[in-house]
Short mmCIF file of C-alpha atoms and ligand atoms in Angstrom, two decimals:
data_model
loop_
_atom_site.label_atom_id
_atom_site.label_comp_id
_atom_site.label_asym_id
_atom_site.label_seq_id
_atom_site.Cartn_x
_atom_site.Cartn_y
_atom_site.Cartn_z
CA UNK A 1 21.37 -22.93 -2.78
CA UNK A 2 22.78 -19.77 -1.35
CA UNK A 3 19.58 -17.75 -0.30
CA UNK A 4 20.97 -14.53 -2.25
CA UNK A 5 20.64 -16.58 -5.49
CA UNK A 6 17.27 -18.11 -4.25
CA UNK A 7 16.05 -14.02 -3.96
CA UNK A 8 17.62 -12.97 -6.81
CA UNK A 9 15.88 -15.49 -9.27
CA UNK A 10 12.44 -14.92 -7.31
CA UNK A 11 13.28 -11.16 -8.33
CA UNK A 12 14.25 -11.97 -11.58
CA UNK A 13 10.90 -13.90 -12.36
CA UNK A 14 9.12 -11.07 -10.86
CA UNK A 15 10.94 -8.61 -12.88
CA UNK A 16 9.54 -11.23 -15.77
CA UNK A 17 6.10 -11.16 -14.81
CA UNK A 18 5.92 -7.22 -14.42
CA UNK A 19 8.39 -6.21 -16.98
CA UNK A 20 4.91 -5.88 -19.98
CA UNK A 21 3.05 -4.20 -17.78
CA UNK A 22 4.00 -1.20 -15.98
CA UNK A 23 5.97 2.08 -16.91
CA UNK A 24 8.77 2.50 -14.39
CA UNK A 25 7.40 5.08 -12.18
CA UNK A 26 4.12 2.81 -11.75
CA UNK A 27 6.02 0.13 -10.11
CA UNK A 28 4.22 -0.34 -6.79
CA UNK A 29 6.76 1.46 -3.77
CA UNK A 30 5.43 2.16 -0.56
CA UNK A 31 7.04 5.50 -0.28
CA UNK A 32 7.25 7.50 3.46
CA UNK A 33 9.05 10.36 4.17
CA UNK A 34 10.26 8.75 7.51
CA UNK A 35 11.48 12.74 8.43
CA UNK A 36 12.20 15.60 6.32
CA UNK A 37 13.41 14.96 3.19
CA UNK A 38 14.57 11.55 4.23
CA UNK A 39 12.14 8.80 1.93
CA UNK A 40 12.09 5.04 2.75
CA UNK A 41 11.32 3.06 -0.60
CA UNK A 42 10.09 0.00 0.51
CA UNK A 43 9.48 -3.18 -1.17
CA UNK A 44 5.68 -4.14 -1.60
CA UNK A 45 5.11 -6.37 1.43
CA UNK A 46 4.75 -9.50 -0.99
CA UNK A 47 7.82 -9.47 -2.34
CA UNK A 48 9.41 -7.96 0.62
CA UNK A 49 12.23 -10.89 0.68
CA UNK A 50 12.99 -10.76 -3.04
CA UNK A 51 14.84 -7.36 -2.74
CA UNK A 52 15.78 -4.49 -0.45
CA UNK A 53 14.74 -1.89 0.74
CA UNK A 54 16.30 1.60 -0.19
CA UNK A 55 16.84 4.94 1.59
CA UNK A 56 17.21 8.27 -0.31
CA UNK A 57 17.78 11.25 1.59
CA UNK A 58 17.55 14.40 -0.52
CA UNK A 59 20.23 17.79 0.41
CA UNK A 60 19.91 20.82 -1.10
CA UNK A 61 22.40 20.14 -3.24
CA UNK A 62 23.06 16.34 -3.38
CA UNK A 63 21.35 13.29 -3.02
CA UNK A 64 22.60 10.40 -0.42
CA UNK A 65 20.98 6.60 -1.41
CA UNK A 66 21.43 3.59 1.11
CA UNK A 67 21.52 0.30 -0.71
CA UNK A 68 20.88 -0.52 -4.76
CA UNK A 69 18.91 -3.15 -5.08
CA UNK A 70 19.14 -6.37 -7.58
CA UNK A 71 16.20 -5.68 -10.05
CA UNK A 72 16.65 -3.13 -12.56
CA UNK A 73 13.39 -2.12 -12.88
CA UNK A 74 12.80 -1.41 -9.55
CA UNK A 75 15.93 0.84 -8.98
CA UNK A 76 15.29 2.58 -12.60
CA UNK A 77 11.91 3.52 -10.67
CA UNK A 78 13.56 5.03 -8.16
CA UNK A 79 15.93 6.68 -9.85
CA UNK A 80 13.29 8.30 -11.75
CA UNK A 81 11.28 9.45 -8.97
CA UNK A 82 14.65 11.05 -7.78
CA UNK A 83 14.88 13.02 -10.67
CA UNK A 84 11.20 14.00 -10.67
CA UNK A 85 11.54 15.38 -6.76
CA UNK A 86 14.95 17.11 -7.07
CA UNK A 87 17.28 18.61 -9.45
CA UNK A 88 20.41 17.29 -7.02
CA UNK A 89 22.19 14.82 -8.41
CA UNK A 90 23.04 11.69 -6.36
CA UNK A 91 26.94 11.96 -5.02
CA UNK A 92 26.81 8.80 -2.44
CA UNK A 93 25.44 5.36 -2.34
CA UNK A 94 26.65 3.40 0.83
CA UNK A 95 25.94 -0.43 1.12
CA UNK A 96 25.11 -1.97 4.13
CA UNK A 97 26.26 -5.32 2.98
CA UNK A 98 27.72 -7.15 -0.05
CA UNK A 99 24.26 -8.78 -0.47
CA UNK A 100 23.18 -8.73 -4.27
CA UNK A 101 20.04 -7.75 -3.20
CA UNK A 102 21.61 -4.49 -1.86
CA UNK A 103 24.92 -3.89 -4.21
CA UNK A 104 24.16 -4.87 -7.38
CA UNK A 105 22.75 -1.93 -8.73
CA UNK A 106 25.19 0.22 -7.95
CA UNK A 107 26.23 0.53 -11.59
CA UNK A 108 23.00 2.08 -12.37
CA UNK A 109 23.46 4.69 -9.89
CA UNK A 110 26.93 5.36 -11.50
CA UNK A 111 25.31 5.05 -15.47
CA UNK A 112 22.63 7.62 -14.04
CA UNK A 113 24.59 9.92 -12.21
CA UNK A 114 28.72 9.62 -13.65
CA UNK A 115 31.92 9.48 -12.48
CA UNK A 116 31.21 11.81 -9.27
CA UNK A 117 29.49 9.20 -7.72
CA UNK A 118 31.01 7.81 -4.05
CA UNK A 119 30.21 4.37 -3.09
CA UNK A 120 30.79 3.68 0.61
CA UNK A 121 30.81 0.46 2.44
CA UNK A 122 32.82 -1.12 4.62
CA UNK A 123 37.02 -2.31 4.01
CA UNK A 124 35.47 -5.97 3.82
CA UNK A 125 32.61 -5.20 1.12
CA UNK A 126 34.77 -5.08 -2.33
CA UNK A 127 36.47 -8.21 -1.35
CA UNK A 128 33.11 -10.00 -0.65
CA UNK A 129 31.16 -8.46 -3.50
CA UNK A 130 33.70 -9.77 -5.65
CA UNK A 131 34.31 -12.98 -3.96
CA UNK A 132 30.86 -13.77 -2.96
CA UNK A 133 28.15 -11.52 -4.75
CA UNK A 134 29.49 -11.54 -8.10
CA UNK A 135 30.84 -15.02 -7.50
CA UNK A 136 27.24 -16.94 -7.16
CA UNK A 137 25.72 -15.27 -10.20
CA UNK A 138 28.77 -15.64 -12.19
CA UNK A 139 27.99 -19.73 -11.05
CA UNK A 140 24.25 -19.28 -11.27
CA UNK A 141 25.32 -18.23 -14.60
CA UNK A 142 27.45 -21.32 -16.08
CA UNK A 143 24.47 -23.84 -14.40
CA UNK A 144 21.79 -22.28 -16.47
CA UNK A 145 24.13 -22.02 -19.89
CA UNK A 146 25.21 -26.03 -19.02
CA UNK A 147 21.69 -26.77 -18.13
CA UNK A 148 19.45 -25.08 -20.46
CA UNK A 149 19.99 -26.64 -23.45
CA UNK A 150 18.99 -30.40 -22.00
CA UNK A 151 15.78 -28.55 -20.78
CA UNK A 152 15.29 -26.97 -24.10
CA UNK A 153 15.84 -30.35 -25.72
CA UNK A 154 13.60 -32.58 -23.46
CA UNK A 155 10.69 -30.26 -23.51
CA UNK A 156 10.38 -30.55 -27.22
CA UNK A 157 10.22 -34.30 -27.08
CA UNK A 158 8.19 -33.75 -23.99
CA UNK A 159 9.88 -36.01 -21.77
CA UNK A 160 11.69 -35.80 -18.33
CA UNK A 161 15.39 -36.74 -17.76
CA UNK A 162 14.48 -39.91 -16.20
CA UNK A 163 12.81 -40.75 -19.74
CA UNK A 164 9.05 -40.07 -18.21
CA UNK A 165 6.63 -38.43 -20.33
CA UNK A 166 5.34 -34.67 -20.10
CA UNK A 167 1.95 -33.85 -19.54
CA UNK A 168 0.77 -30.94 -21.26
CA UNK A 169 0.40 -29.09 -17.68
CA UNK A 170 4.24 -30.34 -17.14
CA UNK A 171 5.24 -29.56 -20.39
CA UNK A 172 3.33 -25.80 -19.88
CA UNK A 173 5.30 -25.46 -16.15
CA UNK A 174 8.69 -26.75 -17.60
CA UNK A 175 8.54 -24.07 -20.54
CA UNK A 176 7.36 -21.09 -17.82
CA UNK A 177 10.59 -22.50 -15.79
CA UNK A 178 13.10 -21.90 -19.05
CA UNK A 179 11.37 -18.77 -19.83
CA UNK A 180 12.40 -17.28 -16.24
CA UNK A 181 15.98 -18.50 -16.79
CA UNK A 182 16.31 -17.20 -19.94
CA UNK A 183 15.18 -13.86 -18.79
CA UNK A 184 17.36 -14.11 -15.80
CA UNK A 185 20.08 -14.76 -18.31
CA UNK A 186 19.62 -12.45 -20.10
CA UNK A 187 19.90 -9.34 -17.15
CA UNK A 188 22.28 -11.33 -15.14
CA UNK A 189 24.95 -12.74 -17.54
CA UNK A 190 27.09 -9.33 -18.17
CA UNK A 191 26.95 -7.68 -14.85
CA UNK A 192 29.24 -4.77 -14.00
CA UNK A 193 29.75 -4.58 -10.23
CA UNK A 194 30.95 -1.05 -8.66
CA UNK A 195 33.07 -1.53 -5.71
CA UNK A 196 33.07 0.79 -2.93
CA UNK A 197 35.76 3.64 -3.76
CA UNK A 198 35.52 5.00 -0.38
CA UNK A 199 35.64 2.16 1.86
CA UNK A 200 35.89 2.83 5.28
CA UNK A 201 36.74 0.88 8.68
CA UNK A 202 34.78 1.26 11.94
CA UNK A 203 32.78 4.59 12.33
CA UNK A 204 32.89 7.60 9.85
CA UNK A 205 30.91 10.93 9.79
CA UNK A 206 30.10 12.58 6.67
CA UNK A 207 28.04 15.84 6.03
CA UNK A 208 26.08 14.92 2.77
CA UNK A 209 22.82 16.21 2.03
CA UNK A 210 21.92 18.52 4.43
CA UNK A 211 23.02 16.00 7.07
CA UNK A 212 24.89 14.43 9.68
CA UNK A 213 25.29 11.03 8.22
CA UNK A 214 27.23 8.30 10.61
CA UNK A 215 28.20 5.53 9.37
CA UNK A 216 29.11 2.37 11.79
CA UNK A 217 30.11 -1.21 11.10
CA UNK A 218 29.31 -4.52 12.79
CA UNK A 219 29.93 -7.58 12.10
CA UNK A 220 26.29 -9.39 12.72
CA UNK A 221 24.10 -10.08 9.41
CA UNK A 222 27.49 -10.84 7.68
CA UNK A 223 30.92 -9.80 8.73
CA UNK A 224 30.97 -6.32 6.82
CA UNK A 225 27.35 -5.04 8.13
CA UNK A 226 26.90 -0.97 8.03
CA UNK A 227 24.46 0.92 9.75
CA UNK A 228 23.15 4.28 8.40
CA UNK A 229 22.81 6.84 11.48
CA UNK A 230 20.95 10.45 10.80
CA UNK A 231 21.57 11.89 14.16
CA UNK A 232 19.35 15.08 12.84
CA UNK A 233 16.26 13.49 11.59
CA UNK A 234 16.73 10.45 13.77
CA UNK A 235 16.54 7.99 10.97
CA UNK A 236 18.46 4.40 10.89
CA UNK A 237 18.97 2.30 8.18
CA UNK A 238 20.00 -0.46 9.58
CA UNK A 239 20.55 -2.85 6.88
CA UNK A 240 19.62 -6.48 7.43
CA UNK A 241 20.66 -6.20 11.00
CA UNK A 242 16.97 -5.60 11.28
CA UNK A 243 14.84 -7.37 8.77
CA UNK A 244 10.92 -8.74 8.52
CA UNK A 245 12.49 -12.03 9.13
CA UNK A 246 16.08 -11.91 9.79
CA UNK A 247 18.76 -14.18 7.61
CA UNK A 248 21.88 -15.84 9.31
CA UNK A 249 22.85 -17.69 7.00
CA UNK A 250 25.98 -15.51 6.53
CA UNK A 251 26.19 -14.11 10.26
CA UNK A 252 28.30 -13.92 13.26
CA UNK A 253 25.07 -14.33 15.96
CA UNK A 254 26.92 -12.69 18.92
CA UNK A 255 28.29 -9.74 17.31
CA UNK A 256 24.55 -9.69 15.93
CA UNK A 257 23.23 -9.84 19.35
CA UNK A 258 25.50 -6.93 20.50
CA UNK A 259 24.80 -4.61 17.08
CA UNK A 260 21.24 -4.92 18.16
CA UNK A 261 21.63 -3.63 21.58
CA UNK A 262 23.54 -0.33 19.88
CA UNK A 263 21.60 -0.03 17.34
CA UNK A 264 18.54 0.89 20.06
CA UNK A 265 21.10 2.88 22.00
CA UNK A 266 20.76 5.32 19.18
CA UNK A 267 17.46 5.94 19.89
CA UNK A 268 15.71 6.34 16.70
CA UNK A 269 12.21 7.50 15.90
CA UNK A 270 12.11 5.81 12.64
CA UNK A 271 14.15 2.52 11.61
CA UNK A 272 14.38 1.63 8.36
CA UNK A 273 14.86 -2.12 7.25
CA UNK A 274 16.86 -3.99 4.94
CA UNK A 275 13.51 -5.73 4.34
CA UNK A 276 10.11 -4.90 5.38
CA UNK A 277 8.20 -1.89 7.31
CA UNK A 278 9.31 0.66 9.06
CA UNK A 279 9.62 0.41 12.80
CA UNK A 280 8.97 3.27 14.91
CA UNK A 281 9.59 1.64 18.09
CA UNK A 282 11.71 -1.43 19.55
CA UNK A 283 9.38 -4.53 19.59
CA UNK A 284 11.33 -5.87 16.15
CA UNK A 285 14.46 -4.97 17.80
CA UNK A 286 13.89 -6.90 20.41
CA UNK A 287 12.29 -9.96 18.93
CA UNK A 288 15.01 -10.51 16.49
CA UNK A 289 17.33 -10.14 19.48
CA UNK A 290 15.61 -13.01 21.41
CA UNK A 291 16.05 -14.97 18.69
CA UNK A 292 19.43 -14.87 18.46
CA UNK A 293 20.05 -14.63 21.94
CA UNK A 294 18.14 -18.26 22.15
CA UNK A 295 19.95 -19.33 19.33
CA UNK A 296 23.04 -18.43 20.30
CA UNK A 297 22.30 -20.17 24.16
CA UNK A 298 20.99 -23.50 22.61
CA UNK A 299 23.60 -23.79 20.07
CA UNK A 300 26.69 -23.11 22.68
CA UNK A 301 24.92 -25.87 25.11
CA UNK A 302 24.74 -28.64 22.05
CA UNK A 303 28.62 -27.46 21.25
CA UNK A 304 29.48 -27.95 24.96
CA UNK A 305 27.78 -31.35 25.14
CA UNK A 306 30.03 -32.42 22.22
CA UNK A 307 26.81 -32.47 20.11
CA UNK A 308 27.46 -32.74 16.12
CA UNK A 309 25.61 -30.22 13.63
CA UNK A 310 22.56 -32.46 12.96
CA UNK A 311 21.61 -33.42 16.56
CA UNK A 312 22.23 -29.89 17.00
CA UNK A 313 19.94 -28.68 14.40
CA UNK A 314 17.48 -31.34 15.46
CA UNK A 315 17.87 -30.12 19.61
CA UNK A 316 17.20 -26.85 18.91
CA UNK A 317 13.51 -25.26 19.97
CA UNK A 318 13.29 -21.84 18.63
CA UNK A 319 9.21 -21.96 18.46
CA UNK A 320 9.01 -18.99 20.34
CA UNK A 321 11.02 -17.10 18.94
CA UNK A 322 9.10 -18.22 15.45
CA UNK A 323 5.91 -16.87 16.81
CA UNK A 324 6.97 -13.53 17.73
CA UNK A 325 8.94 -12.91 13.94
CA UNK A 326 6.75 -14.49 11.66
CA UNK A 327 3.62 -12.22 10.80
CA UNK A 328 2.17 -14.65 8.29
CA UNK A 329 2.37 -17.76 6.32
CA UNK A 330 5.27 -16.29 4.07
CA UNK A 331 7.68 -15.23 6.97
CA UNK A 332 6.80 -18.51 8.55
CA UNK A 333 8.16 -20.41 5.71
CA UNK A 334 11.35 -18.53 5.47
CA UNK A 335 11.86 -18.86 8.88
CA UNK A 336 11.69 -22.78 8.45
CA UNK A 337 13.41 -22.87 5.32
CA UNK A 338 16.64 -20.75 6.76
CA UNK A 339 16.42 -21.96 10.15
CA UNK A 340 19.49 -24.56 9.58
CA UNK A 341 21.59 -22.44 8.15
CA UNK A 342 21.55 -20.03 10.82
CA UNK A 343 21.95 -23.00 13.45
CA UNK A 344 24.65 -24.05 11.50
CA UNK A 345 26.39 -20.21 11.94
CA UNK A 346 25.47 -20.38 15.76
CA UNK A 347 26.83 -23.99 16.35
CA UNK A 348 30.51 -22.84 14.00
CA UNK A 349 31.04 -19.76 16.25
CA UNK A 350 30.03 -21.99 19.59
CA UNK A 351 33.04 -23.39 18.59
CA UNK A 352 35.38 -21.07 16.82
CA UNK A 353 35.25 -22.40 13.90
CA UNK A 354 34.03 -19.31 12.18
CA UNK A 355 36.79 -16.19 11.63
ZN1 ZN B 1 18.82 -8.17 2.02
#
């Protein structure tokens, strides 16, 4: 399963578990003012892999926001806390990425705010969050509507497909499991996706909210990857260029390798995550760009030897690299559980086999 689609489920059962509880403002943000009038809203640090992380930097007149989100909830929190800090509307949302996790939302930043409202991303990002965002729900979509009603059925004679009976603990686990896909359904089945309607190509500098705002493209996490410079209040949002535990699933590792080095070229006080804390010096930087930079070494070796994907996957020793990303059990595991895929990306480009 495409790890976007693995997120956005988690999300969506989260959004399930939370949804009877909590106002919207209540929801649980870490919120730092990473420089003056510049707030990082960042996911609560157990569910810091289920969706992004957002930026809102507020003008005297406008409001800039760096990435939507994929639960409703959480962004309808934010939005609300705009409103309660500022009077400005928001004029500009730019996406780093065509990830759902940071695009899908967009719409409620447009219901919210009207017509007025610029999104920005790179030339590649309307293509991919049509082709590839919108794409996997829309097919996450059809499996649940072709699947659910078997589920439905067999849990009310309390048997498995293979004709095994239910406990009641099964039976209790397999009616929790519809419940989340119905709910997921039910938020995910109509989606309106806003494409950027200023896209732009490799570097553009914008005055918007009281600011210098640059923004610069790479192609690293995925091929369409913007970073979010404030030369002013030396702020970066850097997308998931730099994450808690970095996905390549979707990446080109070299180009990664080099957006890296830039990105610390820029020489920012405070970097702000697609996922995770923010960092106020390079350490993360440089971890995540050992990793690749291993990755990238072992995987070109195993191409030049002639070796096929799963020797190559099975050569490769990125344990160090492991212990310097993953600060407990959870990163661990997503480390382990995308680790192939981002061989896989490494071992493609090794040999050109990725555009
Ligand atoms: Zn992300």
């Amino acid at each position: 399963m495409n790890m976007q689609l693995r997120r956005s489920a988690v999300a969506a059962s989260m959004a399930l578990c939370l949804s009877a509880s909590a106002q919207t403002t209540e929801y649980p943000w870490q919120v730092e003012e990473v420089a003056a009038g510049v707030f990082a809203f960042l996911q609560p640090q157990e569910r810091r892999f289920d969706d992004s992380n957002t930026l809102v930097v507020i003008g005297p007149s406008d409001v800039v926001v760096v990435d939507s989100q994929s639960d409703r909830r959480a962004t309808g929190a934010i939005i609300d806390w705009i409103r309660e800090h500022t009077d400005a509307p928001v004029r500009t949302v730019i996406n780093t990425h065509w990830h759902s996790d940071h695009t899908q939302n967009n719409v409620l930043y447009r219901s919210a705010f009207g017509e007025d409202v610029e999104f920005m991303g790179h030339t590649s990002l309307g293509e991919d969050i049509v082709e590839r965002a919108a794409a996997s729900v829309q097919e996450r979509v059809e499996y649940f509507d072709t699947e659910l009603p078997g589920a439905r059925e067999r849990l009310e004679r309390g048997v498995f497909r293979d004709g095994s009976e239910m406990s009641d603990e099964d039976r209790g686990e397999q009616r929790a499991t519809i419940i989340q896909a119905e709910a997921w359904l039910q938020e995910n089945r109509d989606l309106q996706w806003i494409l950027p309607n200023r896209p732009y190509g490799l570097r553009q500098r914008l005055r918007r909210a009281g600011q210098t705002i640059e923004l610069i493209h790479f192609g690293g996490h995925t091929r369409g990857d913007t970073v979010v410079w404030l030369p002013e209040a030396e702020v970066v949002a850097t997308g998931d260029l730099v994450d808690d535990m970095p996905y390549a699933g979707h990446s080109y590792p070299k180009g990664w390798v080099a957006a890296l080095e830039r990105i610390a070229d820029l020489g920012a006080a405070a970097i702000v995550p697609g996922h995770g804390t923010v960092f106020r010096d390079q350490t993360k930087l440089e971890a995540i760009a050992d990793f690749l930079d291993s990755l990238v070494q072992q995987a070109g070796a195993a191409a030049e030897r002639g070796d096929d994907l799963e020797t190559t996957i099975a050569s490769i020793d990125l344990s160090p690299a492991r212990a310097a990303l993953a600060s407990d059990a959870m990163s661990g595991n997503f480390f382990d559980q995308v680790l192939p895929e981002a061989i896989e990306r490494a071992w493609l480009e090794a040999r050109g086999e990725i555009e």
